[in-house]
Amino acid sequence: MKPIFADAAAIEHAVKLLQQGRLVAFPTETVYGLGADAANPDAVRRIFKAKGRPADHPLIVHIASTDSLNDWAQSVPDSALKLAAQFWPGPLALILNKKPEVSSVVTGGQDTVGLRVPGHPVALSLLREFGGGIAAPSANRFCRISPTQAVHVEEELGNAVDLILDGGACQVGVESTIVDLSGTRPKLLRPGYITQFDIEAVLQTEMLVVSTQSGQTDSSEQRAPGMMAVHYAPITVALLCPTERLPEMIQTLNFQNKKVGILAYSLKPAENTLTRLIRMPKQADDYAQALYASLRDLDSLQLDIILVEQPPETAAWRAINDRIGKATSAC
């Protein structure tokens, strides 16, 4: 399926497809989403089939405004309203207790539902014209690199999607922050562009932080997108290397005649016929925007291995380190 420019006519066509239970890929500020009518269980099942996604993995429902929260949530706590007022439209998803009529297909069988108002004009226009919620995980095969350009969706899903709306490259580049507000204390389930500090400053309370680096194995725990230990991964084997080990690893792999791809932001190793280097930005926001597209570029080159230089381990880089940690193994 070739992407089409997301003008008014394309959005109108997308709405008709969604109403028919079809799949539409569309841009958000984070990544491209694979959308279906969230009130249509059969349509939502098509998302799982297209992605190869397990049925117990919940989806985030995208809505047009805070006014729609009550259509999906059993109750909306003050904390949700505070965060929505501060960060919506934007890259923040809230987990709330769902209304009984919300399909368990969307929620992965849980009693909670993830909701967010995306901060991309195409996504917002689509939601307003559609008039309902759109369930939309990232528009890629399950556990693979998320798409940040329309062409990535085409390469990844082909004709499994009925329409791809092209709204340009995603500005944030990593998935939304997910905060669970369904219990007595807020939980950070997935870090993102909106940081733990940002959220705690609004709520005036400390959050619990759920670690998922070792995987989510307890079925009693809250499940949310991106909580698996392996996710966002290229097909090519990828290793995460400390800066000081990169030269040694490159030299060793070159000696073994291995074709090597490198994502590095501080080193400038010499390129040769066995090495492909992508120099990454040194600022966290710019790095996040470039990350998935750069990984995809290297993954397309039929390399033997990809080396990723370890980013700084500071709060500004937390979401990036989360995604890279799940896409790579230790060097």
Coordinates of N, CA, C and O in Angstrom, one line a residue, residues 6-176:
A6 N -1.7 13.3 3.4 CA -2.9 13.4 4.3 C -3.6 14.8 4.1 O -3.6 15.6 5.1
D7 N -4.2 15.0 3.0 CA -5.0 16.2 2.8 C -6.4 15.9 3.3 O -6.8 14.8 3.8
A8 N -7.3 16.9 3.1 CA -8.7 16.7 3.6 C -9.4 15.6 2.9 O -10.2 14.8 3.6
A9 N -9.2 15.4 1.6 CA -9.8 14.3 0.9 C -9.3 13.0 1.4 O -10.1 12.0 1.5
A10 N -8.0 12.9 1.7 CA -7.5 11.6 2.2 C -8.0 11.3 3.6 O -8.3 10.1 3.9
I11 N -8.2 12.3 4.4 CA -8.7 12.1 5.7 C -10.2 11.6 5.6 O -10.6 10.7 6.4
E12 N -10.9 12.2 4.8 CA -12.3 11.8 4.6 C -12.4 10.4 4.1 O -13.2 9.6 4.6
H13 N -11.5 10.0 3.2 CA -11.5 8.6 2.8 C -11.1 7.7 3.9 O -11.7 6.6 4.1
A14 N -10.1 8.1 4.8 CA -9.7 7.3 5.9 C -10.9 7.1 6.9 O -11.0 6.0 7.4
V15 N -11.7 8.1 7.1 CA -12.8 8.0 8.0 C -13.8 6.9 7.5 O -14.3 6.1 8.3
K16 N -14.0 6.9 6.2 CA -15.0 6.0 5.6 C -14.4 4.5 5.8 O -15.2 3.6 6.1
L17 N -13.1 4.4 5.6 CA -12.5 3.1 5.8 C -12.6 2.6 7.3 O -13.0 1.5 7.6
L18 N -12.4 3.5 8.2 CA -12.5 3.2 9.6 C -13.9 2.8 10.0 O -14.2 1.8 10.7
Q19 N -14.9 3.5 9.4 CA -16.3 3.1 9.6 C -16.7 1.8 9.1 O -17.6 1.1 9.6
Q20 N -15.9 1.3 8.1 CA -16.2 0.0 7.5 C -15.4 -1.1 8.2 O -15.4 -2.2 7.8
G21 N -14.7 -0.7 9.2 CA -13.9 -1.7 10.0 C -12.5 -2.0 9.4 O -11.9 -3.1 9.7
R22 N -12.0 -1.1 8.6 CA -10.7 -1.3 7.9 C -9.6 -0.7 8.7 O -9.8 0.0 9.7
L23 N -8.4 -0.9 8.3 CA -7.2 -0.4 9.0 C -6.6 0.8 8.3 O -6.4 0.8 7.0
V24 N -6.3 1.8 9.0 CA -5.7 3.0 8.5 C -4.4 3.4 9.3 O -4.5 3.5 10.6
A25 N -3.3 3.5 8.7 CA -2.1 4.0 9.3 C -2.0 5.5 9.2 O -2.3 6.1 8.2
F26 N -1.6 6.1 10.3 CA -1.6 7.6 10.4 C -0.5 8.1 11.3 O 0.0 7.4 12.2
P27 N 0.0 9.3 11.0 CA 1.1 9.8 11.8 C 0.6 10.4 13.2 O -0.5 11.0 13.3
T28 N 1.4 10.2 14.2 CA 1.3 10.9 15.4 C 2.6 11.6 15.6 O 3.6 11.4 14.9
E29 N 2.7 12.4 16.7 CA 4.0 13.1 16.9 C 5.1 12.1 17.4 O 6.3 12.4 17.4
T30 N 4.6 10.9 17.9 CA 5.6 9.9 18.4 C 6.1 9.0 17.3 O 7.2 9.0 16.9
V31 N 5.2 8.1 16.9 CA 5.4 7.2 15.8 C 4.1 7.0 14.9 O 3.1 7.5 15.3
Y32 N 4.2 6.4 13.8 CA 3.0 6.1 13.0 C 2.2 5.0 13.7 O 2.8 4.0 14.2
G33 N 0.9 5.2 13.7 CA 0.0 4.2 14.4 C -0.8 3.4 13.3 O -1.1 3.9 12.2
L34 N -1.2 2.2 13.7 CA -2.0 1.4 12.9 C -3.4 1.4 13.5 O -3.6 0.7 14.5
G35 N -4.3 2.1 12.9 CA -5.6 2.4 13.5 C -6.8 1.6 13.1 O -6.9 1.3 11.9
A36 N -7.7 1.4 14.0 CA -9.0 0.8 13.7 C -10.0 1.4 14.7 O -9.6 1.9 15.8
D37 N -11.3 1.3 14.3 CA -12.4 1.8 15.2 C -12.3 1.0 16.5 O -12.5 -0.2 16.6
A38 N -12.0 1.7 17.6 CA -11.8 1.1 18.9 C -13.1 0.5 19.4 O -13.1 -0.3 20.3
A39 N -14.3 0.9 18.9 CA -15.6 0.3 19.3 C -16.0 -0.9 18.5 O -17.1 -1.4 18.7
N40 N -15.2 -1.3 17.6 CA -15.5 -2.4 16.7 C -14.5 -3.5 16.9 O -13.4 -3.5 16.4
P41 N -14.9 -4.5 17.8 CA -13.9 -5.6 18.1 C -13.3 -6.3 16.9 O -12.1 -6.7 16.9
D42 N -14.1 -6.6 15.9 CA -13.6 -7.3 14.7 C -12.5 -6.5 14.0 O -11.5 -7.0 13.5
A43 N -12.8 -5.1 13.9 CA -11.8 -4.3 13.3 C -10.5 -4.3 14.1 O -9.4 -4.3 13.6
V44 N -10.6 -4.2 15.5 CA -9.4 -4.2 16.3 C -8.7 -5.5 16.2 O -7.4 -5.6 16.2
R45 N -9.4 -6.6 16.0 CA -8.7 -7.9 15.8 C -7.8 -7.9 14.6 O -6.8 -8.6 14.5
R46 N -8.2 -7.1 13.6 CA -7.4 -7.0 12.4 C -6.0 -6.4 12.7 O -5.0 -6.7 12.0
I47 N -6.0 -5.5 13.6 CA -4.7 -4.9 14.1 C -3.8 -6.0 14.6 O -2.6 -6.1 14.2
F48 N -4.3 -6.8 15.4 CA -3.5 -7.9 16.0 C -3.0 -8.9 14.9 O -1.8 -9.3 14.9
K49 N -3.8 -9.2 14.0 CA -3.4 -10.1 12.9 C -2.4 -9.4 12.0 O -1.4 -10.1 11.6
A50 N -2.6 -8.2 11.6 CA -1.6 -7.5 10.8 C -0.2 -7.4 11.4 O 0.8 -7.5 10.7
K51 N -0.2 -7.1 12.7 CA 1.1 -6.9 13.4 C 1.7 -8.3 13.9 O 2.9 -8.3 14.2
G52 N 0.9 -9.3 14.0 CA 1.3 -10.5 14.6 C 1.5 -10.3 16.1 O 2.4 -10.9 16.7
R53 N 0.6 -9.5 16.7 CA 0.6 -9.1 18.1 C -0.2 -10.1 18.9 O -1.3 -10.4 18.6
P54 N 0.3 -10.5 20.1 CA -0.5 -11.4 21.0 C -1.7 -10.7 21.4 O -1.7 -9.5 21.7
A55 N -2.8 -11.4 21.6 CA -4.1 -10.8 21.9 C -4.2 -10.3 23.3 O -5.1 -9.5 23.6
D56 N -3.3 -10.7 24.2 CA -3.3 -10.1 25.6 C -2.5 -8.9 25.7 O -2.3 -8.4 26.9
H57 N -2.0 -8.3 24.6 CA -1.3 -7.0 24.7 C -2.2 -5.9 24.4 O -2.7 -5.8 23.3
P58 N -2.5 -5.0 25.4 CA -3.5 -4.0 25.2 C -3.0 -2.9 24.2 O -1.9 -2.8 24.0
L59 N -4.0 -2.2 23.7 CA -3.8 -1.1 22.8 C -4.2 0.2 23.4 O -5.0 0.3 24.3
I60 N -3.6 1.3 22.9 CA -3.9 2.6 23.4 C -5.0 3.1 22.5 O -4.9 3.0 21.2
V61 N -6.1 3.7 23.0 CA -7.2 4.3 22.3 C -6.9 5.8 22.2 O -6.7 6.5 23.2
H62 N -6.8 6.3 20.9 CA -6.6 7.7 20.7 C -7.9 8.4 20.6 O -8.8 7.9 19.9
I63 N -8.0 9.5 21.3 CA -9.3 10.3 21.3 C -9.0 11.7 20.9 O -7.8 12.2 20.9
A64 N -10.1 12.5 20.6 CA -9.9 13.8 20.0 C -9.7 14.9 21.1 O -9.0 15.9 20.8
S65 N -10.2 14.6 22.3 CA -10.0 15.7 23.3 C -10.3 15.0 24.7 O -10.8 13.9 24.8
T66 N -10.0 15.8 25.7 CA -10.3 15.4 27.1 C -11.7 15.1 27.3 O -12.1 14.3 28.2
D67 N -12.6 15.8 26.6 CA -14.0 15.6 26.7 C -14.5 14.1 26.5 O -15.5 13.7 26.9
S68 N -13.6 13.4 25.7 CA -14.0 12.0 25.4 C -13.6 11.0 26.5 O -13.8 9.8 26.3
L69 N -12.9 11.4 27.5 CA -12.4 10.5 28.5 C -13.6 9.7 29.1 O -13.5 8.5 29.4
N70 N -14.7 10.4 29.4 CA -15.8 9.7 30.0 C -16.5 8.7 29.1 O -17.3 7.9 29.6
D71 N -16.2 8.7 27.8 CA -16.7 7.7 26.9 C -16.0 6.3 27.1 O -16.6 5.3 26.8
W72 N -14.8 6.3 27.7 CA -14.0 5.1 27.8 C -13.7 4.7 29.3 O -13.6 3.6 29.6
A73 N -13.6 5.7 30.1 CA -13.1 5.5 31.5 C -14.3 5.4 32.4 O -15.3 6.2 32.4
Q74 N -14.3 4.4 33.3 CA -15.3 4.3 34.3 C -15.4 5.5 35.3 O -16.5 6.0 35.6
S75 N -14.2 6.0 35.6 CA -14.1 7.2 36.4 C -12.8 7.9 36.0 O -11.9 7.2 35.7
V76 N -12.9 9.2 36.1 CA -11.7 10.0 35.7 C -11.2 10.7 36.9 O -11.8 11.7 37.4
P77 N -10.1 10.3 37.5 CA -9.6 11.0 38.7 C -9.0 12.4 38.4 O -8.7 12.7 37.2
D78 N -9.0 13.2 39.4 CA -8.4 14.5 39.2 C -7.0 14.5 38.7 O -6.6 15.4 37.9
S79 N -6.2 13.5 39.0 CA -4.9 13.4 38.5 C -4.8 13.3 37.0 O -4.0 13.9 36.4
A80 N -5.8 12.6 36.4 CA -5.9 12.5 35.0 C -6.2 13.8 34.3 O -5.6 14.2 33.3
L81 N -7.1 14.5 34.9 CA -7.5 15.8 34.4 C -6.4 16.8 34.5 O -6.2 17.6 33.6
K82 N -5.6 16.7 35.5 CA -4.4 17.6 35.7 C -3.4 17.3 34.6 O -2.8 18.3 34.0
L83 N -3.1 16.1 34.4 CA -2.1 15.7 33.4 C -2.6 16.0 32.0 O -1.8 16.5 31.1
A84 N -3.9 15.8 31.7 CA -4.4 16.1 30.4 C -4.4 17.6 30.1 O -4.0 18.0 29.0
A85 N -4.7 18.4 31.1 CA -4.7 19.8 31.0 C -3.2 20.3 30.7 O -3.1 21.3 29.9
Q86 N -2.2 19.6 31.2 CA -0.9 20.1 31.1 C -0.2 19.5 29.8 O 0.5 20.3 29.1
F87 N -0.5 18.3 29.4 CA 0.2 17.6 28.4 C -0.6 17.2 27.1 O 0.0 16.7 26.2
W88 N -1.9 17.3 27.1 CA -2.6 16.9 25.9 C -3.0 18.2 25.1 O -3.4 19.2 25.7
P89 N -3.0 18.1 23.8 CA -2.5 17.0 23.0 C -1.0 16.8 23.2 O -0.3 17.8 23.3
G90 N -0.6 15.6 23.2 CA 0.8 15.3 23.4 C 1.1 13.9 23.7 O 0.3 13.0 23.8
P91 N 2.4 13.5 23.8 CA 2.9 12.2 23.9 C 2.8 11.6 25.3 O 3.8 11.1 25.9
L92 N 1.6 11.5 25.8 CA 1.3 10.9 27.1 C 0.0 10.1 27.1 O -1.0 10.6 26.6
A93 N 0.1 8.8 27.5 CA -1.0 7.9 27.6 C -1.3 7.7 29.0 O -0.4 7.4 29.8
L94 N -2.6 7.7 29.3 CA -3.1 7.5 30.7 C -3.8 6.2 30.8 O -4.7 5.9 29.9
I95 N -3.5 5.3 31.8 CA -4.2 4.1 32.0 C -5.3 4.3 33.1 O -5.0 4.7 34.2
L96 N -6.6 4.1 32.7 CA -7.7 4.3 33.6 C -8.6 3.1 33.7 O -8.5 2.3 32.8
N97 N -9.4 3.0 34.7 CA -10.4 1.9 34.8 C -11.4 2.1 33.7 O -12.0 3.2 33.5
K98 N -11.6 1.0 32.9 CA -12.5 1.1 31.8 C -13.9 1.0 32.1 O -14.3 0.4 33.1
K99 N -14.8 1.5 31.2 CA -16.2 1.3 31.3 C -16.5 -0.2 30.9 O -15.8 -0.8 30.1
P100 N -17.6 -0.8 31.5 CA -17.9 -2.2 31.1 C -18.0 -2.4 29.7 O -17.7 -3.5 29.2
E101 N -18.6 -1.5 28.9 CA -18.8 -1.7 27.5 C -17.6 -1.6 26.6 O -17.6 -1.9 25.4
V102 N -16.5 -1.2 27.2 CA -15.2 -1.1 26.4 C -14.8 -2.5 26.1 O -14.6 -3.3 27.1
S103 N -14.5 -2.9 24.9 CA -14.2 -4.2 24.5 C -12.9 -4.7 25.1 O -11.9 -4.0 25.1
S104 N -12.9 -6.0 25.6 CA -11.7 -6.6 26.2 C -10.7 -6.8 25.1 O -9.5 -7.1 25.4
V105 N -11.1 -6.8 23.8 CA -10.2 -7.0 22.7 C -9.2 -5.8 22.7 O -8.0 -6.0 22.5
V106 N -9.7 -4.6 23.0 CA -8.8 -3.4 23.0 C -7.9 -3.5 24.2 O -6.7 -3.1 24.1
T107 N -8.4 -3.9 25.3 CA -7.7 -3.8 26.6 C -6.8 -5.1 26.9 O -6.2 -5.1 28.0
G108 N -6.8 -6.0 26.0 CA -6.0 -7.2 26.3 C -6.6 -8.0 27.4 O -5.8 -8.7 28.1
G109 N -7.9 -7.9 27.6 CA -8.5 -8.7 28.7 C -8.4 -8.0 30.1 O -8.9 -8.6 31.1
Q110 N -7.9 -6.8 30.2 CA -7.7 -6.1 31.4 C -9.0 -5.2 31.7 O -9.7 -5.0 30.8
D111 N -9.1 -4.8 33.0 CA -10.2 -3.9 33.4 C -9.8 -2.5 33.2 O -10.5 -1.6 33.8
T112 N -8.7 -2.2 32.5 CA -8.2 -0.8 32.3 C -8.1 -0.5 30.9 O -8.0 -1.5 30.0
V113 N -8.0 0.8 30.5 CA -7.9 1.2 29.1 C -6.9 2.3 29.0 O -6.9 3.2 29.9
G114 N -6.0 2.3 28.0 CA -5.1 3.3 27.8 C -5.7 4.4 26.8 O -6.2 4.0 25.8
L115 N -5.5 5.6 27.2 CA -6.1 6.7 26.4 C -5.1 7.8 26.2 O -4.3 8.2 27.1
R116 N -5.1 8.5 25.0 CA -4.3 9.6 24.8 C -4.9 10.5 23.7 O -5.5 10.0 22.8
V117 N -4.6 11.8 23.8 CA -4.9 12.7 22.7 C -3.6 13.1 22.0 O -2.7 13.7 22.6
P118 N -3.4 12.6 20.8 CA -2.1 12.8 20.1 C -1.9 14.3 19.7 O -2.9 15.0 19.4
G119 N -0.6 14.6 19.6 CA -0.3 16.0 19.3 C 0.2 16.2 17.8 O 1.1 16.9 17.6
H120 N -0.5 15.6 16.9 CA -0.2 15.7 15.5 C -1.4 16.2 14.7 O -2.5 15.7 14.9
P121 N -1.3 17.2 13.9 CA -2.5 17.8 13.2 C -3.3 16.8 12.4 O -4.5 16.8 12.3
V122 N -2.6 15.8 11.7 CA -3.3 14.8 10.9 C -4.1 13.9 11.8 O -5.2 13.6 11.6
A123 N -3.4 13.4 12.9 CA -4.1 12.5 13.8 C -5.3 13.2 14.4 O -6.4 12.6 14.5
L124 N -5.2 14.5 14.8 CA -6.3 15.2 15.4 C -7.4 15.4 14.4 O -8.6 15.3 14.8
S125 N -7.1 15.8 13.2 CA -8.1 15.9 12.2 C -8.9 14.6 11.9 O -10.1 14.6 11.8
L126 N -8.1 13.5 11.9 CA -8.7 12.2 11.6 C -9.7 11.9 12.8 O -10.8 11.4 12.6
L127 N -9.3 12.1 14.0 CA -10.1 11.8 15.2 C -11.4 12.6 15.2 O -12.4 12.2 15.5
R128 N -11.2 13.9 14.9 CA -12.4 14.8 15.0 C -13.4 14.5 13.9 O -14.6 14.4 14.1
E129 N -12.9 14.1 12.7 CA -13.8 13.7 11.6 C -14.4 12.4 11.9 O -15.6 12.2 11.5
F130 N -13.7 11.5 12.4 CA -14.2 10.2 12.7 C -15.2 10.2 13.9 O -16.3 9.5 13.8
G131 N -15.0 11.0 14.9 CA -15.9 11.2 16.0 C -15.9 10.1 17.0 O -16.8 10.0 17.9
G132 N -14.9 9.2 17.0 CA -14.8 8.2 18.0 C -13.4 7.9 18.4 O -12.5 8.6 17.9
G133 N -13.2 6.8 19.1 CA -11.8 6.4 19.5 C -11.2 5.6 18.4 O -11.9 4.8 17.8
I134 N -9.9 5.7 18.2 CA -9.2 4.9 17.3 C -8.1 4.2 18.1 O -7.2 4.8 18.7
A135 N -8.2 2.8 18.1 CA -7.2 2.0 18.7 C -6.0 2.0 17.8 O -6.1 1.7 16.6
A136 N -4.8 2.3 18.3 CA -3.6 2.4 17.3 C -2.3 2.1 18.0 O -1.7 3.1 18.6
P137 N -1.8 0.9 17.9 CA -0.4 0.7 18.3 C 0.5 1.1 17.2 O 0.0 1.6 16.1
S138 N 1.8 1.0 17.3 CA 2.7 1.4 16.3 C 2.5 0.5 15.0 O 2.2 -0.7 15.2
A139 N 2.7 1.1 13.9 CA 2.3 0.4 12.6 C 3.5 -0.4 12.1 O 4.1 -0.1 11.0
N140 N 3.9 -1.4 12.8 CA 5.0 -2.3 12.5 C 4.7 -3.7 13.0 O 3.8 -3.9 13.7
R141 N 5.5 -4.6 12.5 CA 5.4 -6.0 13.0 C 5.7 -6.0 14.5 O 6.6 -5.2 15.0
F142 N 5.1 -6.9 15.2 CA 5.2 -7.0 16.7 C 6.7 -7.1 17.1 O 7.4 -8.0 16.5
C143 N 7.2 -6.3 18.0 CA 8.5 -6.2 18.5 C 9.6 -5.7 17.6 O 10.7 -5.6 18.0
R144 N 9.2 -5.3 16.4 CA 10.2 -4.7 15.5 C 10.3 -3.2 15.6 O 9.6 -2.6 16.4
I145 N 11.1 -2.6 14.8 CA 11.4 -1.1 15.0 C 10.2 -0.3 14.6 O 9.5 -0.6 13.6
S146 N 9.8 0.6 15.4 CA 8.6 1.4 15.2 C 8.8 2.3 14.0 O 10.0 2.8 13.7
P147 N 7.8 2.7 13.2 CA 7.9 3.5 12.0 C 7.8 5.0 12.4 O 6.8 5.4 13.1
T148 N 8.6 5.8 11.9 CA 8.5 7.2 12.1 C 8.4 8.0 10.8 O 8.3 9.2 10.7
Q149 N 8.2 7.3 9.7 CA 7.9 7.8 8.4 C 6.9 6.9 7.7 O 6.8 5.7 7.9
A150 N 6.1 7.5 6.8 CA 5.1 6.7 6.1 C 5.6 5.5 5.3 O 5.1 4.4 5.3
V151 N 6.8 5.8 4.7 CA 7.4 4.7 3.9 C 7.8 3.5 4.8 O 7.8 2.4 4.3
H152 N 8.1 3.7 6.1 CA 8.4 2.6 7.0 C 7.2 1.7 7.1 O 7.3 0.5 7.2
V153 N 6.0 2.3 7.2 CA 4.8 1.5 7.3 C 4.6 0.6 6.0 O 4.2 -0.5 6.1
E154 N 4.8 1.3 4.9 CA 4.7 0.6 3.6 C 5.6 -0.6 3.6 O 5.3 -1.7 3.2
E155 N 6.9 -0.4 4.0 CA 7.9 -1.5 4.0 C 7.5 -2.6 4.9 O 7.8 -3.7 4.7
E156 N 7.0 -2.2 6.1 CA 6.7 -3.2 7.1 C 5.5 -4.0 6.9 O 5.4 -5.2 7.2
L157 N 4.4 -3.3 6.6 CA 3.1 -3.9 6.6 C 2.5 -4.2 5.2 O 1.6 -5.0 5.0
G158 N 3.0 -3.5 4.2 CA 2.5 -3.7 2.8 C 1.0 -3.5 2.7 O 0.4 -2.6 3.2
N159 N 0.3 -4.5 2.1 CA -1.1 -4.5 1.9 C -1.9 -5.0 3.0 O -3.1 -5.1 2.9
A160 N -1.3 -5.2 4.2 CA -2.0 -5.6 5.4 C -2.8 -4.4 5.9 O -3.7 -4.5 6.7
V161 N -2.4 -3.2 5.5 CA -3.1 -1.9 5.9 C -3.8 -1.4 4.7 O -3.4 -1.5 3.5
D162 N -5.1 -0.8 4.9 CA -5.9 -0.4 3.8 C -5.6 1.0 3.3 O -5.9 1.4 2.2
L163 N -4.9 1.8 4.1 CA -4.6 3.2 3.8 C -3.5 3.7 4.7 O -3.5 3.4 5.9
I164 N -2.5 4.3 4.1 CA -1.4 5.0 4.8 C -1.5 6.5 4.6 O -1.2 6.9 3.5
L165 N -1.7 7.2 5.6 CA -1.7 8.7 5.5 C -0.3 9.2 5.8 O 0.2 8.9 6.9
D166 N 0.2 9.9 4.9 CA 1.5 10.5 5.0 C 1.5 11.9 5.6 O 1.0 12.8 4.9
G167 N 2.0 12.0 6.8 CA 2.0 13.3 7.4 C 3.4 13.8 7.7 O 3.6 14.6 8.6
G168 N 4.4 13.2 7.0 CA 5.8 13.6 7.3 C 6.4 12.8 8.4 O 5.8 11.9 9.0
A169 N 7.7 13.1 8.7 CA 8.4 12.4 9.7 C 7.9 12.8 11.1 O 7.5 14.0 11.3
C170 N 7.8 11.9 12.0 CA 7.4 12.1 13.4 C 8.4 13.0 14.1 O 9.6 12.8 14.0
Q171 N 7.9 14.0 14.9 CA 8.7 14.9 15.5 C 9.4 14.4 16.8 O 10.5 14.8 17.2
V172 N 8.7 13.6 17.6 CA 9.2 13.1 18.8 C 10.1 11.8 18.6 O 11.2 11.8 19.0
G173 N 9.5 10.9 17.9 CA 10.3 9.7 17.4 C 10.4 8.5 18.3 O 10.8 7.5 17.9
V174 N 9.9 8.6 19.6 CA 9.8 7.5 20.4 C 8.4 7.5 21.0 O 7.7 8.5 21.1
E175 N 7.9 6.3 21.4 CA 6.5 6.2 21.8 C 6.2 7.0 23.1 O 7.1 7.4 23.8
S176 N 4.9 7.2 23.3 CA 4.4 8.0 24.4 C 4.8 7.5 25.8 O 4.9 6.3 26.0

